[in-house]
Amino acid sequence: MRATEIALHDVELPLRHAFETSSHRKSSLRHLLVEMTSEDGWVGWGEIASPVDPFYAPETTTTAWQTAVQHLIPTVLGAEWEHPDEIAGLYARVRGNYFAKAGVEMAAWTLWTTTHSVPLAHALGGERDSVIAGVSLGIEPDIDVLLTQVGRHVESGYPRVKLKIAPGWDVEPVRAVRETFPNLDVHVDANGAYPGSSESGGEEAFEVLRALDPFRLTMVEQPFAPKNFSDHARLTAAMDTPVCLDESVETLDDLRTALALNAGNVLNIKVSRMGGLSAARDAHAVSSAAGWPVWCGGMHEFGVGRLANVALSSLSGFTLPSDVSASGKYYAQDIIDPPVTAEQGVVQVPTAPGLGHRVRNDVITAHATRQQRFHA
Ligand code: OSB
Ligand code: MG
């Protein structure tokens, strides 16, 4: 297989509800779409879901565009490959830049599965027909607004709600949600906002996190900074609530470090953070073999990345609800047809070849602020 044209589309979609985490607030999202065309005219799509700012990971939309244009697209264009597992090897010299790599590799996966007439989920080894979706709720202005948001999603049937927490917005909102929804599957995600042992406030942060134990949370996700494996290990030993890693695990080596140190007991696998579907699939195999349950995290993906997340979530080790909520939770108009929908928190895994839904070039072009084509 050979890609002879790759186009990059910088696309901005308005969000239905502004989203706030421990580090930023957003009312629209800009992602880069990768359109890869083979020499015989087949097309595969990928999504570079980097946030615009380097607050979740070091990449930005601007650096991802630059890396794709200068280093990834030139090595992939015109190269001969048999299977998408070979794509990462083409640009093995490029360090980091996982979001940019994930978008380019995803385009190769969807191109390959489309030409081979197999659903992406099957090509990845997925076994489930449907996956369980959870929602991720941002930091809200006050507890009443948060309770309303949680209630709205529980009513739509989502079986799990993840709450973003940060120092000063933790024990009280969690207590309020637990009291109002005694049996709901709730987990919290700090996006690394708590200081570790080597920083001031580290000991106090440790006590606050331990104070979450009585609320029967499904997990506490990424309390400390990405490279701080040692405090994640310390907290894992000190809490009954499972500790989940997100930002800490960008590579299989990071995962082996986490496993060796017992720096958690659950893994959030994000295609973007791990540089692609092949690495995400392999992380699933390593985690499952080590006894860590996994789930698929999201980056508010547009339809292309969202369908890749649904396909990945169909693998057997994804036993916890994934962040694969319906397109409509975030976007009034998605770039795929039909959009991803959830029925009582269940999303069907597409059975058509490739991504399984049509990609809407017209919507992409209508919302694109920059488009560029490269040829072999
Ligand atoms: O940590 O999971 C995260 C969005 C942006 C940055 C980090 C995270 C998130 C989400 C998105 O929680 C959840 C989703 O896509 O549904
Ligand atoms: Mg997270």
Short mmCIF file of C-alpha atoms and ligand atoms in Angstrom, two decimals:
data_model
loop_
_atom_site.label_atom_id
_atom_site.label_comp_id
_atom_site.label_asym_id
_atom_site.label_seq_id
_atom_site.Cartn_x
_atom_site.Cartn_y
_atom_site.Cartn_z
CA MET A 1 0.00 0.00 0.00
CA ARG A 2 1.26 3.48 -0.82
CA ALA A 3 -0.15 6.90 0.10
CA THR A 4 0.40 9.35 -2.73
CA GLU A 5 -1.51 12.31 -1.29
CA ILE A 6 -1.98 13.50 2.28
CA ALA A 7 -4.11 16.53 3.11
CA LEU A 8 -4.23 18.32 6.46
CA HIS A 9 -7.36 20.21 7.49
CA ASP A 10 -7.34 22.56 10.48
CA VAL A 11 -10.98 22.49 11.62
CA GLU A 12 -12.76 24.40 14.39
CA LEU A 13 -16.12 23.16 15.70
CA PRO A 14 -18.22 25.03 18.28
CA LEU A 15 -18.90 23.13 21.52
CA ARG A 16 -22.47 22.85 22.80
CA HIS A 17 -21.33 23.45 26.40
CA ALA A 18 -18.09 25.09 27.48
CA PHE A 19 -15.72 22.60 29.14
CA GLU A 20 -13.39 23.41 31.99
CA THR A 21 -10.60 21.27 33.50
CA SER A 22 -8.08 22.01 36.22
CA SER A 23 -6.09 23.99 33.62
CA HIS A 24 -8.31 25.51 30.95
CA ARG A 25 -11.78 26.45 29.66
CA LYS A 26 -12.98 25.97 26.05
CA SER A 27 -16.07 26.91 24.03
CA SER A 28 -14.89 25.56 20.68
CA LEU A 29 -12.29 22.99 19.71
CA ARG A 30 -9.79 22.92 16.87
CA HIS A 31 -8.48 19.56 15.67
CA LEU A 32 -6.43 18.62 12.60
CA LEU A 33 -7.87 16.05 10.21
CA VAL A 34 -5.55 13.89 8.15
CA GLU A 35 -6.87 12.70 4.77
CA MET A 36 -4.66 10.00 3.29
CA THR A 37 -5.22 8.89 -0.31
CA SER A 38 -3.70 5.72 -1.76
CA GLU A 39 -2.27 5.42 -5.26
CA ASP A 40 -5.47 3.69 -6.37
CA GLY A 41 -7.70 6.43 -4.99
CA TRP A 42 -8.91 5.03 -1.63
CA VAL A 43 -9.16 7.47 1.27
CA GLY A 44 -8.45 7.06 4.98
CA TRP A 45 -9.09 9.66 7.70
CA GLY A 46 -7.26 10.34 10.95
CA GLU A 47 -7.63 12.99 13.65
CA ILE A 48 -4.96 14.92 15.52
CA ALA A 49 -6.92 15.81 18.65
CA SER A 50 -4.29 17.99 20.34
CA PRO A 51 -5.65 20.81 22.46
CA VAL A 52 -4.52 24.25 21.22
CA ASP A 53 -2.55 24.88 24.42
CA PRO A 54 0.23 22.71 25.91
CA PHE A 55 -1.61 22.17 29.22
CA TYR A 56 -2.57 18.49 28.87
CA ALA A 57 0.55 17.43 26.95
CA PRO A 58 3.49 19.40 25.51
CA GLU A 59 2.02 19.48 21.99
CA THR A 60 -0.23 22.22 20.62
CA THR A 61 -2.28 22.41 17.43
CA THR A 62 0.50 24.54 15.95
CA THR A 63 3.34 22.16 16.83
CA ALA A 64 1.28 19.17 15.68
CA TRP A 65 0.71 20.82 12.27
CA GLN A 66 4.43 21.60 12.02
CA THR A 67 5.53 18.08 13.04
CA ALA A 68 3.09 16.47 10.64
CA VAL A 69 4.20 18.69 7.75
CA GLN A 70 7.95 18.60 8.37
CA HIS A 71 8.55 15.11 9.75
CA LEU A 72 5.63 12.69 9.51
CA ILE A 73 3.95 13.31 6.17
CA PRO A 74 7.26 13.34 4.22
CA THR A 75 8.26 9.90 5.58
CA VAL A 76 4.83 8.34 4.95
CA LEU A 77 4.16 9.82 1.49
CA GLY A 78 5.26 7.38 -1.20
CA ALA A 79 6.46 4.73 1.29
CA GLU A 80 5.47 1.09 0.68
CA TRP A 81 3.78 -0.68 3.60
CA GLU A 82 1.75 -3.83 4.08
CA HIS A 83 0.04 -3.13 7.39
CA PRO A 84 -0.59 -0.01 9.55
CA ASP A 85 1.57 -1.52 12.32
CA GLU A 86 4.53 -0.48 10.11
CA ILE A 87 3.64 3.24 10.04
CA ALA A 88 5.24 4.20 13.38
CA GLY A 89 8.49 2.64 12.19
CA LEU A 90 8.64 5.03 9.23
CA TYR A 91 9.11 8.01 11.55
CA ALA A 92 10.76 6.18 14.47
CA ARG A 93 13.44 8.90 14.68
CA VAL A 94 10.83 11.49 15.71
CA ARG A 95 10.58 11.64 19.50
CA GLY A 96 7.36 12.41 21.36
CA ASN A 97 4.71 14.29 19.36
CA TYR A 98 2.22 11.50 20.05
CA PHE A 99 -0.91 13.40 19.01
CA ALA A 100 0.52 14.24 15.59
CA LYS A 101 1.70 10.64 15.13
CA ALA A 102 -1.68 9.25 16.24
CA GLY A 103 -3.57 11.26 13.61
CA VAL A 104 -1.31 10.18 10.77
CA GLU A 105 -1.26 6.53 11.85
CA MET A 106 -5.07 6.54 12.31
CA ALA A 107 -5.45 7.68 8.69
CA ALA A 108 -3.32 4.68 7.63
CA TRP A 109 -5.46 2.31 9.75
CA THR A 110 -8.72 3.60 8.30
CA LEU A 111 -7.26 3.54 4.76
CA TRP A 112 -6.06 -0.05 5.21
CA THR A 113 -9.31 -1.31 6.76
CA THR A 114 -11.36 0.44 4.05
CA THR A 115 -9.36 -1.10 1.19
CA HIS A 116 -9.44 -4.53 2.90
CA SER A 117 -13.17 -4.19 3.55
CA VAL A 118 -12.92 -4.92 7.28
CA PRO A 119 -14.34 -2.90 10.18
CA LEU A 120 -11.63 -1.06 12.13
CA ALA A 121 -12.74 -2.78 15.35
CA HIS A 122 -12.15 -6.26 13.86
CA ALA A 123 -8.76 -5.31 12.46
CA LEU A 124 -7.71 -4.23 15.97
CA GLY A 125 -8.91 -7.50 17.50
CA GLY A 126 -12.13 -6.11 18.95
CA GLU A 127 -14.77 -8.63 19.99
CA ARG A 128 -17.69 -6.61 21.34
CA ASP A 129 -20.69 -5.39 19.29
CA SER A 130 -21.30 -2.47 21.60
CA VAL A 131 -19.36 -0.51 24.19
CA ILE A 132 -20.37 1.20 27.41
CA ALA A 133 -19.89 4.95 27.40
CA GLY A 134 -19.27 7.22 30.34
CA VAL A 135 -19.32 11.01 30.38
CA SER A 136 -16.65 13.40 31.56
CA LEU A 137 -17.89 16.58 33.24
CA GLY A 138 -15.83 19.72 33.65
CA ILE A 139 -15.28 21.86 36.71
CA GLU A 140 -18.54 23.75 37.15
CA PRO A 141 -19.09 27.21 38.68
CA ASP A 142 -20.78 25.73 41.75
CA ILE A 143 -22.09 22.47 43.23
CA ASP A 144 -25.72 23.07 42.17
CA VAL A 145 -24.71 23.42 38.52
CA LEU A 146 -22.60 20.27 38.85
CA LEU A 147 -25.50 18.29 40.33
CA THR A 148 -27.76 19.45 37.50
CA GLN A 149 -25.18 18.34 34.92
CA VAL A 150 -24.72 14.95 36.58
CA GLY A 151 -28.50 14.49 36.80
CA ARG A 152 -28.97 15.33 33.13
CA HIS A 153 -26.46 12.68 32.02
CA VAL A 154 -27.74 10.05 34.45
CA GLU A 155 -31.20 10.64 32.99
CA SER A 156 -29.87 10.05 29.46
CA GLY A 157 -28.73 6.66 30.71
CA TYR A 158 -24.97 7.07 31.05
CA PRO A 159 -23.88 4.55 33.70
CA ARG A 160 -20.68 6.34 34.73
CA VAL A 161 -19.83 9.95 35.38
CA LYS A 162 -16.31 11.28 35.65
CA LEU A 163 -15.80 14.55 37.49
CA LYS A 164 -12.83 16.81 36.99
CA ILE A 165 -11.27 17.81 40.30
CA ALA A 166 -8.54 20.24 41.32
CA PRO A 167 -7.23 21.53 44.67
CA GLY A 168 -10.15 23.44 46.22
CA TRP A 169 -12.75 21.60 44.10
CA ASP A 170 -12.57 18.04 45.36
CA VAL A 171 -14.00 16.65 48.61
CA GLU A 172 -17.09 18.91 48.71
CA PRO A 173 -18.33 18.38 45.12
CA VAL A 174 -17.58 14.65 45.40
CA ARG A 175 -19.51 14.44 48.69
CA ALA A 176 -22.48 16.27 47.13
CA VAL A 177 -22.57 13.99 44.07
CA ARG A 178 -22.28 10.85 46.22
CA GLU A 179 -25.08 11.99 48.56
CA THR A 180 -27.38 12.84 45.64
CA PHE A 181 -26.52 9.74 43.56
CA PRO A 182 -25.72 7.02 46.12
CA ASN A 183 -25.30 4.18 43.60
CA LEU A 184 -23.79 5.98 40.60
CA ASP A 185 -20.46 4.83 39.18
CA VAL A 186 -18.41 8.01 39.78
CA HIS A 187 -14.74 8.62 39.22
CA VAL A 188 -12.58 11.72 39.47
CA ASP A 189 -9.83 13.06 37.22
CA ALA A 190 -7.32 15.66 38.46
CA ASN A 191 -5.22 15.97 35.28
CA GLY A 192 -2.11 16.08 37.45
CA ALA A 193 -3.22 19.15 39.42
CA TYR A 194 -2.05 18.01 42.89
CA PRO A 195 1.47 18.84 44.10
CA GLY A 196 3.74 15.86 44.73
CA SER A 197 5.96 15.13 47.73
CA SER A 198 8.80 17.28 46.41
CA GLU A 199 6.61 20.39 46.12
CA SER A 200 5.12 22.65 48.76
CA GLY A 201 1.63 21.48 49.73
CA GLY A 202 2.48 17.90 48.76
CA GLU A 203 1.67 16.36 52.15
CA GLU A 204 -1.60 18.24 52.42
CA ALA A 205 -2.57 17.14 48.88
CA PHE A 206 -1.91 13.57 49.90
CA GLU A 207 -4.34 13.87 52.81
CA VAL A 208 -7.02 15.50 50.63
CA LEU A 209 -6.78 12.66 48.12
CA ARG A 210 -6.98 10.08 50.88
CA ALA A 211 -10.06 11.87 52.18
CA LEU A 212 -11.83 10.80 48.95
CA ASP A 213 -11.63 7.14 49.99
CA PRO A 214 -15.00 6.97 51.82
CA PHE A 215 -16.96 8.09 48.72
CA ARG A 216 -16.65 4.70 46.93
CA LEU A 217 -15.21 6.22 43.75
CA THR A 218 -14.39 3.82 40.93
CA MET A 219 -10.99 5.45 40.61
CA VAL A 220 -8.91 8.59 41.11
CA GLU A 221 -7.34 9.47 37.76
CA GLN A 222 -3.93 11.15 37.40
CA PRO A 223 -3.71 13.07 40.67
CA PHE A 224 -0.03 13.97 40.20
CA ALA A 225 2.19 15.26 37.40
CA PRO A 226 2.86 12.94 34.44
CA LYS A 227 6.41 11.92 35.39
CA ASN A 228 5.65 11.55 39.08
CA PHE A 229 5.39 7.77 39.19
CA SER A 230 6.62 7.61 42.77
CA ASP A 231 3.78 9.59 44.34
CA HIS A 232 1.26 7.63 42.27
CA ALA A 233 2.82 4.48 43.76
CA ARG A 234 2.69 5.95 47.27
CA LEU A 235 -0.99 6.90 46.89
CA THR A 236 -1.88 3.51 45.37
CA ALA A 237 -0.51 1.84 48.48
CA ALA A 238 -2.26 4.31 50.81
CA MET A 239 -5.79 4.27 49.31
CA ASP A 240 -8.50 1.66 48.80
CA THR A 241 -9.81 3.58 45.78
CA PRO A 242 -8.01 2.45 42.60
CA VAL A 243 -5.55 4.93 41.08
CA CYS A 244 -5.72 5.35 37.30
CA LEU A 245 -2.95 6.72 35.09
CA ASP A 246 -3.62 8.93 32.05
CA GLU A 247 -0.93 11.56 31.25
CA SER A 248 1.83 9.38 32.80
CA VAL A 249 1.65 6.69 30.14
CA GLU A 250 2.71 7.85 26.68
CA THR A 251 4.71 4.76 25.71
CA LEU A 252 4.84 1.05 26.47
CA ASP A 253 8.01 1.78 28.48
CA ASP A 254 6.04 4.21 30.67
CA LEU A 255 3.48 1.47 31.16
CA ARG A 256 6.16 -1.05 32.16
CA THR A 257 7.57 1.51 34.62
CA ALA A 258 4.10 2.03 36.12
CA LEU A 259 3.54 -1.72 36.42
CA ALA A 260 6.97 -2.32 37.97
CA LEU A 261 6.41 0.42 40.56
CA ASN A 262 2.73 -0.38 41.23
CA ALA A 263 2.10 3.28 40.40
CA GLY A 264 -1.63 2.68 39.94
CA ASN A 265 -4.02 -0.17 39.23
CA VAL A 266 -6.09 1.03 36.25
CA LEU A 267 -5.03 2.45 32.86
CA ASN A 268 -6.77 5.05 30.74
CA ILE A 269 -5.67 4.31 27.16
CA LYS A 270 -5.90 7.25 24.76
CA VAL A 271 -5.08 6.72 21.10
CA SER A 272 -3.76 10.31 20.88
CA ARG A 273 -1.59 10.16 23.96
CA MET A 274 0.00 6.86 22.90
CA GLY A 275 0.78 7.92 19.34
CA GLY A 276 -1.71 5.68 17.58
CA LEU A 277 -3.96 2.67 17.47
CA SER A 278 -1.18 0.06 17.25
CA ALA A 279 0.43 1.28 20.48
CA ALA A 280 -2.99 1.63 22.16
CA ARG A 281 -3.86 -1.96 21.22
CA ASP A 282 -0.47 -3.15 22.56
CA ALA A 283 -0.88 -1.18 25.81
CA HIS A 284 -4.24 -2.93 26.24
CA ALA A 285 -2.55 -6.32 25.88
CA VAL A 286 0.24 -5.48 28.36
CA SER A 287 -2.15 -3.98 30.94
CA SER A 288 -4.65 -6.79 30.72
CA ALA A 289 -1.91 -9.40 31.10
CA ALA A 290 -0.72 -7.56 34.22
CA GLY A 291 -4.24 -7.51 35.68
CA TRP A 292 -4.90 -3.78 35.23
CA PRO A 293 -8.37 -3.13 33.80
CA VAL A 294 -8.36 -0.51 31.04
CA TRP A 295 -10.78 1.95 29.50
CA CYS A 296 -10.53 4.30 26.56
CA GLY A 297 -10.05 7.97 27.34
CA GLY A 298 -11.10 10.78 25.02
CA MET A 299 -9.92 14.21 23.92
CA HIS A 300 -13.36 15.53 22.92
CA GLU A 301 -12.75 13.97 19.53
CA PHE A 302 -14.64 14.88 16.40
CA GLY A 303 -16.33 11.92 14.69
CA VAL A 304 -13.19 10.42 13.15
CA GLY A 305 -11.24 10.11 16.41
CA ARG A 306 -14.46 9.23 18.25
CA LEU A 307 -15.09 6.23 15.95
CA ALA A 308 -11.48 5.11 16.42
CA ASN A 309 -12.10 5.22 20.19
CA VAL A 310 -15.28 3.15 19.79
CA ALA A 311 -13.37 0.56 17.71
CA LEU A 312 -10.58 0.36 20.30
CA SER A 313 -13.06 0.06 23.18
CA SER A 314 -14.43 -3.14 21.59
CA LEU A 315 -11.28 -5.04 22.66
CA SER A 316 -11.90 -7.49 25.49
CA GLY A 317 -9.74 -5.83 28.17
CA PHE A 318 -11.71 -2.56 28.01
CA THR A 319 -13.88 -3.63 30.93
CA LEU A 320 -14.61 -0.17 32.37
CA PRO A 321 -16.85 2.43 30.66
CA SER A 322 -14.93 4.51 28.11
CA ASP A 323 -15.09 8.25 27.29
CA VAL A 324 -16.94 7.55 24.05
CA SER A 325 -20.10 9.53 24.65
CA ALA A 326 -22.35 10.55 21.74
CA SER A 327 -21.12 13.22 19.29
CA GLY A 328 -24.08 15.32 20.39
CA LYS A 329 -22.75 15.70 23.94
CA TYR A 330 -20.12 18.01 22.47
CA TYR A 331 -21.04 19.01 18.91
CA ALA A 332 -24.29 20.10 17.30
CA GLN A 333 -22.85 19.12 13.89
CA ASP A 334 -20.22 16.38 13.70
CA ILE A 335 -17.98 15.69 10.71
CA ILE A 336 -19.32 12.16 10.25
CA ASP A 337 -22.66 10.87 9.02
CA PRO A 338 -24.39 9.48 10.97
CA PRO A 339 -22.94 10.94 14.20
CA VAL A 340 -22.01 8.62 17.09
CA THR A 341 -25.10 8.03 19.22
CA ALA A 342 -25.56 6.42 22.62
CA GLU A 343 -28.68 4.58 23.75
CA GLN A 344 -28.84 4.30 27.56
CA GLY A 345 -25.06 4.78 27.62
CA VAL A 346 -24.39 2.06 25.03
CA VAL A 347 -22.66 2.85 21.72
CA GLN A 348 -22.87 0.34 18.85
CA VAL A 349 -19.58 -0.68 17.25
CA PRO A 350 -19.80 -0.05 13.47
CA THR A 351 -19.83 -3.15 11.26
CA ALA A 352 -19.14 -1.42 7.93
CA PRO A 353 -15.52 -1.36 6.63
CA GLY A 354 -13.03 1.20 7.94
CA LEU A 355 -14.45 3.78 10.34
CA GLY A 356 -17.91 2.58 9.35
CA HIS A 357 -19.51 6.02 9.00
CA ARG A 358 -19.23 8.46 6.09
CA VAL A 359 -16.87 11.41 6.58
CA ARG A 360 -18.47 14.74 5.66
CA ASN A 361 -15.95 16.63 3.49
CA ASP A 362 -18.47 19.47 3.17
CA VAL A 363 -18.67 19.99 6.95
CA ILE A 364 -14.89 19.76 7.23
CA THR A 365 -14.39 22.36 4.50
CA ALA A 366 -17.08 24.63 5.94
CA HIS A 367 -15.28 24.71 9.31
CA ALA A 368 -11.69 24.59 8.07
CA THR A 369 -9.44 27.56 8.76
CA ARG A 370 -6.51 26.06 6.83
CA GLN A 371 -6.16 23.17 4.36
CA GLN A 372 -3.01 21.96 2.66
CA ARG A 373 -2.29 19.01 0.33
CA PHE A 374 1.02 17.18 -0.05
CA HIS A 375 1.95 14.79 -2.85
CA ALA A 376 4.46 11.96 -3.20
O1 OSB B 1 -7.97 13.89 31.05
O2 OSB B 1 -9.47 12.75 30.09
C1 OSB B 1 -8.83 13.81 30.20
C2 OSB B 1 -10.28 16.27 27.67
C3 OSB B 1 -9.18 17.07 27.42
C4 OSB B 1 -8.02 16.84 28.11
C5 OSB B 1 -7.94 15.79 29.03
C6 OSB B 1 -9.04 14.97 29.26
C7 OSB B 1 -10.24 15.24 28.59
C8 OSB B 1 -11.47 14.50 28.81
C9 OSB B 1 -12.33 14.28 27.61
O3 OSB B 1 -11.84 14.14 29.90
C10 OSB B 1 -13.38 13.25 27.72
C11 OSB B 1 -14.05 12.96 26.39
O4 OSB B 1 -13.45 13.12 25.31
O5 OSB B 1 -15.23 12.55 26.42
MG MG B 2 -7.65 12.12 32.20
#
